[in-house]
Short mmCIF file of C-alpha atoms and ligand atoms in Angstrom, two decimals:
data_model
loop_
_atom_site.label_atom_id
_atom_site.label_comp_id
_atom_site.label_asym_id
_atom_site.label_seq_id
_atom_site.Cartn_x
_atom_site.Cartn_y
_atom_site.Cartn_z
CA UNK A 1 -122.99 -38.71 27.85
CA UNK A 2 -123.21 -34.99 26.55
CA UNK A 3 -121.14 -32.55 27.91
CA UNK A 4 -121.50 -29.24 29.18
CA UNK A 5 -120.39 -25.62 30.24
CA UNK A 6 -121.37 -23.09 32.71
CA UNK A 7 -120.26 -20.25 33.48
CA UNK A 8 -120.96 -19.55 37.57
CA UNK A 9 -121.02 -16.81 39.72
CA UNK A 10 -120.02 -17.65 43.33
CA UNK A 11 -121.49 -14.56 44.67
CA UNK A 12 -118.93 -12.44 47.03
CA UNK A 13 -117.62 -14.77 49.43
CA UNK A 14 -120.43 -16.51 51.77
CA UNK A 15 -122.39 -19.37 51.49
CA UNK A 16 -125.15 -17.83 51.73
CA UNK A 17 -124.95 -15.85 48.72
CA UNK A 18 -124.29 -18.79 46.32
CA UNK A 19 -127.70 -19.09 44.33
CA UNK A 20 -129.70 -22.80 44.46
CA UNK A 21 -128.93 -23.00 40.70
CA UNK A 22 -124.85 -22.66 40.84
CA UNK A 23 -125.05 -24.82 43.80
CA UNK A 24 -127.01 -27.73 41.72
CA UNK A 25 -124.34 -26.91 38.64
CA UNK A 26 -121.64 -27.90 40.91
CA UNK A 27 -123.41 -30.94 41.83
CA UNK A 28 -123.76 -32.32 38.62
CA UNK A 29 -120.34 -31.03 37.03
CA UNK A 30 -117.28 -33.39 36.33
CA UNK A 31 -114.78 -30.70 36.08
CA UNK A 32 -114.34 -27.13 37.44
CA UNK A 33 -112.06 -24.51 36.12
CA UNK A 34 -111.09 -21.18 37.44
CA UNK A 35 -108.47 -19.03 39.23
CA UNK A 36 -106.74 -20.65 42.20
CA UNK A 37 -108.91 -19.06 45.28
CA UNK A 38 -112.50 -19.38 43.41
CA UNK A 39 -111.73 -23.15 42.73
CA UNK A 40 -110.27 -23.93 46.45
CA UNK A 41 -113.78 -22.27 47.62
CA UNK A 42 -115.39 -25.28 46.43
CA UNK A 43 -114.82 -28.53 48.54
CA UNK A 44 -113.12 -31.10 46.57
CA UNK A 45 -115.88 -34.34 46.41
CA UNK A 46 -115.23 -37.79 44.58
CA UNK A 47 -115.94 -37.48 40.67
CA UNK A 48 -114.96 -33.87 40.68
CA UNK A 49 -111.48 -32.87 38.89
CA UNK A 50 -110.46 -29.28 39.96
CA UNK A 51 -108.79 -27.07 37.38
CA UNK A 52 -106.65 -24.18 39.11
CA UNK A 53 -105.31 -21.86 37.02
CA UNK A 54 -103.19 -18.32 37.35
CA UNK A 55 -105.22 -15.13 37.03
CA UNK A 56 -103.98 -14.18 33.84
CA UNK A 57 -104.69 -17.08 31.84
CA UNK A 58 -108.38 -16.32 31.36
CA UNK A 59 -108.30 -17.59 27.47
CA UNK A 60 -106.32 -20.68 27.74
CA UNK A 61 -108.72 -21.53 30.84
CA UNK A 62 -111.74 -20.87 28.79
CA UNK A 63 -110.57 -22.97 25.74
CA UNK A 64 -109.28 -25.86 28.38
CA UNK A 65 -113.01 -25.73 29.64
CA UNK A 66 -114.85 -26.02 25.98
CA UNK A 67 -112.65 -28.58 24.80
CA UNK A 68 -113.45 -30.73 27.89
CA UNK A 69 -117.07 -30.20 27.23
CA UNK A 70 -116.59 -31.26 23.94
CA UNK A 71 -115.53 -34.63 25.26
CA UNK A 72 -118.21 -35.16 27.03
CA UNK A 73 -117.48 -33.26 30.48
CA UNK A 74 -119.57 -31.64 32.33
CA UNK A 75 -117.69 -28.66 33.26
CA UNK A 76 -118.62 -25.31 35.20
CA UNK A 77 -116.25 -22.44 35.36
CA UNK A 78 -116.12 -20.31 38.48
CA UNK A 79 -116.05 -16.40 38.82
CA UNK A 80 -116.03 -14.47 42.03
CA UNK A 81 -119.35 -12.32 42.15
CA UNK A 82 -120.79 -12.37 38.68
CA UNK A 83 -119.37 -14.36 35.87
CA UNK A 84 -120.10 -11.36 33.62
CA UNK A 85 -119.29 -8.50 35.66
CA UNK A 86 -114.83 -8.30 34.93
CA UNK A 87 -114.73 -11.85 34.42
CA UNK A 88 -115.30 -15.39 32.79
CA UNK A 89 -118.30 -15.32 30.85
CA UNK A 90 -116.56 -12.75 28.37
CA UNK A 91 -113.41 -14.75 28.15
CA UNK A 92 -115.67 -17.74 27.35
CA UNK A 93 -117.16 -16.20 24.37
CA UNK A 94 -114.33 -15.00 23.31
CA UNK A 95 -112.72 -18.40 23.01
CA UNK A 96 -115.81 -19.72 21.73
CA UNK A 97 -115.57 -16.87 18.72
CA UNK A 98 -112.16 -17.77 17.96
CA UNK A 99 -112.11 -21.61 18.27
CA UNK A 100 -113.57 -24.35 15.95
CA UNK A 101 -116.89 -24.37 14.35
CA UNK A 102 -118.19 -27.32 15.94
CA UNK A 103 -117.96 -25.58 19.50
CA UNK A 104 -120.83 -23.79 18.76
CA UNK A 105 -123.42 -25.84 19.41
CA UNK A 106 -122.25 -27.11 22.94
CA UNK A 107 -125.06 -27.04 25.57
CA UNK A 108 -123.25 -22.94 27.04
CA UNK A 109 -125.39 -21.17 29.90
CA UNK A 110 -124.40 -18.43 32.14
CA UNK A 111 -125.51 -18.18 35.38
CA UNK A 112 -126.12 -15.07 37.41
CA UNK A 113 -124.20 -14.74 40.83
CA UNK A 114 -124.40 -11.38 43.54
CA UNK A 115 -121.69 -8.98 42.11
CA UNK A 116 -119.03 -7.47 44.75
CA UNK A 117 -120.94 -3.91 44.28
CA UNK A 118 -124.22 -5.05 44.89
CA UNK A 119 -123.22 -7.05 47.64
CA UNK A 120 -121.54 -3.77 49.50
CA UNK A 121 -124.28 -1.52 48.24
CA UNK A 122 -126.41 -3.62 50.24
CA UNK A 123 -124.33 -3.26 53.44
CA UNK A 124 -124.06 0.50 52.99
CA UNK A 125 -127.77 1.15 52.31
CA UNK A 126 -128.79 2.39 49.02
CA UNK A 127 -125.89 4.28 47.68
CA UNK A 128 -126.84 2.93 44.08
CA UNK A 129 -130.27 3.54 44.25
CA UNK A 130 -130.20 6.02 41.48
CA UNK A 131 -128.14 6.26 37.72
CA UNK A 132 -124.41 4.45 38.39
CA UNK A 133 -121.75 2.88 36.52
CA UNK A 134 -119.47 0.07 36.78
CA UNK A 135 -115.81 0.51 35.85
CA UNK A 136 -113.06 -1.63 36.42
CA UNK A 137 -110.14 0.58 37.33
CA UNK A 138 -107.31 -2.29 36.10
CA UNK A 139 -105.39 -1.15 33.36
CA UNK A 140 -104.17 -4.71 32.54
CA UNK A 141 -106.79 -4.69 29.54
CA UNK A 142 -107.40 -1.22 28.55
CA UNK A 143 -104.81 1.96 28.72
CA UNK A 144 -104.88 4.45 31.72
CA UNK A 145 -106.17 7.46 29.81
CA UNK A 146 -109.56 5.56 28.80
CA UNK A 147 -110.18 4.64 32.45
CA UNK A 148 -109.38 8.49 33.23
CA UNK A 149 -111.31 9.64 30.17
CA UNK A 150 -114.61 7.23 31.71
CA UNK A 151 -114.12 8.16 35.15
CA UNK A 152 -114.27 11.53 34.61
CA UNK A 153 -117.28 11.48 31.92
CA UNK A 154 -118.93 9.49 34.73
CA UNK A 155 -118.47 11.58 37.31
CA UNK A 156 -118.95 15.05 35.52
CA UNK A 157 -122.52 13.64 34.21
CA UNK A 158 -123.89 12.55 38.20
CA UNK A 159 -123.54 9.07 37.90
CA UNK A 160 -122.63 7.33 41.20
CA UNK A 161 -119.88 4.92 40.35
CA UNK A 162 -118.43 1.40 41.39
CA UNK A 163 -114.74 0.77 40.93
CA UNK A 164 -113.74 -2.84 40.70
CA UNK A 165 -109.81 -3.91 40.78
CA UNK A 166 -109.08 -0.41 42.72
CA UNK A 167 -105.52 -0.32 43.37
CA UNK A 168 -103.27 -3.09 43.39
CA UNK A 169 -99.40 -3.33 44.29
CA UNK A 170 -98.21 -2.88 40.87
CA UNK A 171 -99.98 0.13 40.09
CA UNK A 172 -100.69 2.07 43.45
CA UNK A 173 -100.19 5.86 41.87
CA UNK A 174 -103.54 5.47 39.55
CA UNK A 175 -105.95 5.40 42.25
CA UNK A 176 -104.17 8.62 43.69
CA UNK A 177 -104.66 10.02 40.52
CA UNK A 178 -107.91 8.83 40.27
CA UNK A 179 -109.36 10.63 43.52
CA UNK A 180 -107.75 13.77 42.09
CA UNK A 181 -109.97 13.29 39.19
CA UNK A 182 -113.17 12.53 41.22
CA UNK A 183 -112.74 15.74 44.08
CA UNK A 184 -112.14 17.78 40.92
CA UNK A 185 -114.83 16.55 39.23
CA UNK A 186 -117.35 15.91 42.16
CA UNK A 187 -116.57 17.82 44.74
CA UNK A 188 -114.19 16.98 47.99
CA UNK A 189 -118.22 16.36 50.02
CA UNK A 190 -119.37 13.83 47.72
CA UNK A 191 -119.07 10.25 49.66
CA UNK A 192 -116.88 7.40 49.01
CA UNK A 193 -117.02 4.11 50.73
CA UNK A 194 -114.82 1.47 50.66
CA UNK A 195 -116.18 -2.21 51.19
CA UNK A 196 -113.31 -4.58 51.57
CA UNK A 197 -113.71 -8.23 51.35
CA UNK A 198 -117.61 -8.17 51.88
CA UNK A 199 -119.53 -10.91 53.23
CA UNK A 200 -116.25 -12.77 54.57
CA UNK A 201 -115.04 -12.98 57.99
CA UNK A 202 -112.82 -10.23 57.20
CA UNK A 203 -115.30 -7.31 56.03
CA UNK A 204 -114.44 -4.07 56.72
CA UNK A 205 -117.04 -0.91 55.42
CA UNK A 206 -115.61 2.61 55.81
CA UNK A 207 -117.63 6.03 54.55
CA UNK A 208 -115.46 9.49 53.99
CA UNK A 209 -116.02 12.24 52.20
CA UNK A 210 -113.26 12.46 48.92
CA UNK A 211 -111.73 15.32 50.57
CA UNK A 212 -110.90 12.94 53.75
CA UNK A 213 -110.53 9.65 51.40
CA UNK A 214 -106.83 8.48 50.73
CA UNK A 215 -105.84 5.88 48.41
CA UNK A 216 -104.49 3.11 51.21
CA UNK A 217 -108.62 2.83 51.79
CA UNK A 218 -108.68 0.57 49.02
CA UNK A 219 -106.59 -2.58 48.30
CA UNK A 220 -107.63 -5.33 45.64
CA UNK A 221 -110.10 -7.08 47.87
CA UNK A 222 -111.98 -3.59 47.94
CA UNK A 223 -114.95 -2.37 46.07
CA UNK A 224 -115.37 1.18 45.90
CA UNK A 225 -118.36 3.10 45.43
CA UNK A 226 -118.63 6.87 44.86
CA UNK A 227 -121.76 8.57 45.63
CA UNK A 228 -123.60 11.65 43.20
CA UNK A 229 -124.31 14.73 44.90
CA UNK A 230 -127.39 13.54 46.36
CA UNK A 231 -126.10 10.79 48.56
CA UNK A 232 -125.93 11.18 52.15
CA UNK A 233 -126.10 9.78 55.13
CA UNK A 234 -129.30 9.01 57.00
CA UNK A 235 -128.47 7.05 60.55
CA UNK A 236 -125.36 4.51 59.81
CA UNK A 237 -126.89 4.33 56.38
CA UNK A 238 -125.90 5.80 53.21
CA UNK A 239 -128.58 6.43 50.06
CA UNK A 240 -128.71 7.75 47.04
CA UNK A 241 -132.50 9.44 46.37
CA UNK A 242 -134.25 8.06 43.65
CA UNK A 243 -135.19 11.55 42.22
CA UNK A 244 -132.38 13.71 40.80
CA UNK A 245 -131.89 17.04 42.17
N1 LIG B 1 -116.82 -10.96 38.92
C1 LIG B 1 -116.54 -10.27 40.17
C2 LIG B 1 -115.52 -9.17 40.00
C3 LIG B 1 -114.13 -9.64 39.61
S1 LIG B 1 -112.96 -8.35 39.54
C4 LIG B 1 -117.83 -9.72 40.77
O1 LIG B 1 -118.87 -9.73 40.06
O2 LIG B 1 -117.84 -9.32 41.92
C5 LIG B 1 -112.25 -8.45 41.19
C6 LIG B 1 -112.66 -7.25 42.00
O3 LIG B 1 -113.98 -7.43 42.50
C7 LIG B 1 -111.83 -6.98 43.24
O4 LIG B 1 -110.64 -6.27 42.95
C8 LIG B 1 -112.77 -6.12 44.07
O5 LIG B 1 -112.82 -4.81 43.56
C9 LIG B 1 -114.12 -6.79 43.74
N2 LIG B 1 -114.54 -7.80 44.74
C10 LIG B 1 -114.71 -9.11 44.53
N3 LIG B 1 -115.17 -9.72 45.67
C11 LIG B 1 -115.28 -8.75 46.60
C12 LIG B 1 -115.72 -8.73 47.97
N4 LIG B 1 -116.12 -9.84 48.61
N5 LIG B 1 -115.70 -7.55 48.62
C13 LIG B 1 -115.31 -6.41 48.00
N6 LIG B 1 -114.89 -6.37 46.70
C14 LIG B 1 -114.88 -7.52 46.02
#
């Protein structure tokens, strides 16, 4: 038997939202690896060992999952959203680049899953429906004056914006910090929304302005996303035009 790894996206929470091909990956796996809630998401089944690791053991977990493969296990590692959007697939490689030779030529794939900003972007309307970026606002990888530096290039060149990881317990004064940076840069008008836990039985979508924002909006089950100047409302919708102005 030859083994196997892939790296899955569970999408942002429901059912619904996990794609036909992650489901069939599950199926067939052996062994799953991943952060504590992602794994408990998937319903244990005879023939299926399940991994649970801490969240900040992303290398060790992605060497534990290539060296079962190279034993012959069929293994999938989970990610919430997208396993390449602030997660797994990177920390795969990266064990992959530093580990033996021989774990190159394992049968690898990645498969796609709906990221967290996509996901609320498609509650809200179409708030991304123009230029945006992406940035992850945890400075557990990266220091605080590159995400500053980022956030405000972003914002001073129009780009909407999504903010993963917003503010978390052990670092609640940077997202204060960084909606001074975004009304200076932006304008207090421009429109932020805050999707918390989206597509779960706990959702909660909010729209303000960044003058009326405050940072207790957000919490670590929140995405963020920051309109340009040309969002706006339209109904209970929010959309950003896909012409400039
Ligand atoms: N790979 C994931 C992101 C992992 S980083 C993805 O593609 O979605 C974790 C961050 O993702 C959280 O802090 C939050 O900002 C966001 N997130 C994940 N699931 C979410 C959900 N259901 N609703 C809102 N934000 C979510």
């Amino acid at each position: 038997m030859s083994g196997w790894v892939t790296i899955a996206g569970l999408g942002p929470g429901d059912e619904a939202l996990v794609t036909p091909e992650v489901t069939a990956a599950l199926e067939a796996a052996t062994d799953m690896v991943g952060y504590i809630p992602y794994v408990r998401r998937i319903a244990p089944r005879p023939g299926l060992t399940r991994h649970e690791s801490d969240n900040r053991v992303e290398l060790d977990r992605a060497a534990h999952a290539l060296r079962m493969a190279s034993e012959g296990k069929r293994v999938v590692v989970v990610s919430s959203g997208d396993p390449g959007v602030f997660a797994m697939a990177s920390a795969l490689f990266e064990a992959l680049e530093n580990g033996p030779e021989a774990w190159l030529s394992l049968d690898i794939r990645v498969l796609p899953g709906i990221t967290a900003m996509l996901a609320a972007a498609a509650r809200l309307g179409a708030p991304l429906g123009h230029d945006f970026a992406a940035i992850n606002l945890s400075d557990n990888l990266k220091p605080w004056a590159l995400i500053e530096h980022r956030l405000r290039a972003a914002a001073e060149t129009g780009f909407a914006m999504a903010f993963y990881n917003p503010r978390s317990r052990s670092r609640p004064h940077q997202f204060a910090r960084a909606l001074d940076v975004l009304r200076a840069a932006c304008g207090g008008e421009t429109l932020i929304s805050f999707a918390r836990a989206v597509s779960t039985p706990e959702e909660s979508i909010t729209t303000v302005t960044l003058d009326e924002a405050v940072p207790e909006m957000a919490d670590m089950r929140t995405v963020v996303i920051v309109g340009n100047r040309d969002t706006r409302r339209v109904g209970r919708f929010v959309y950003t035009p896909r012409s400039a102005s």
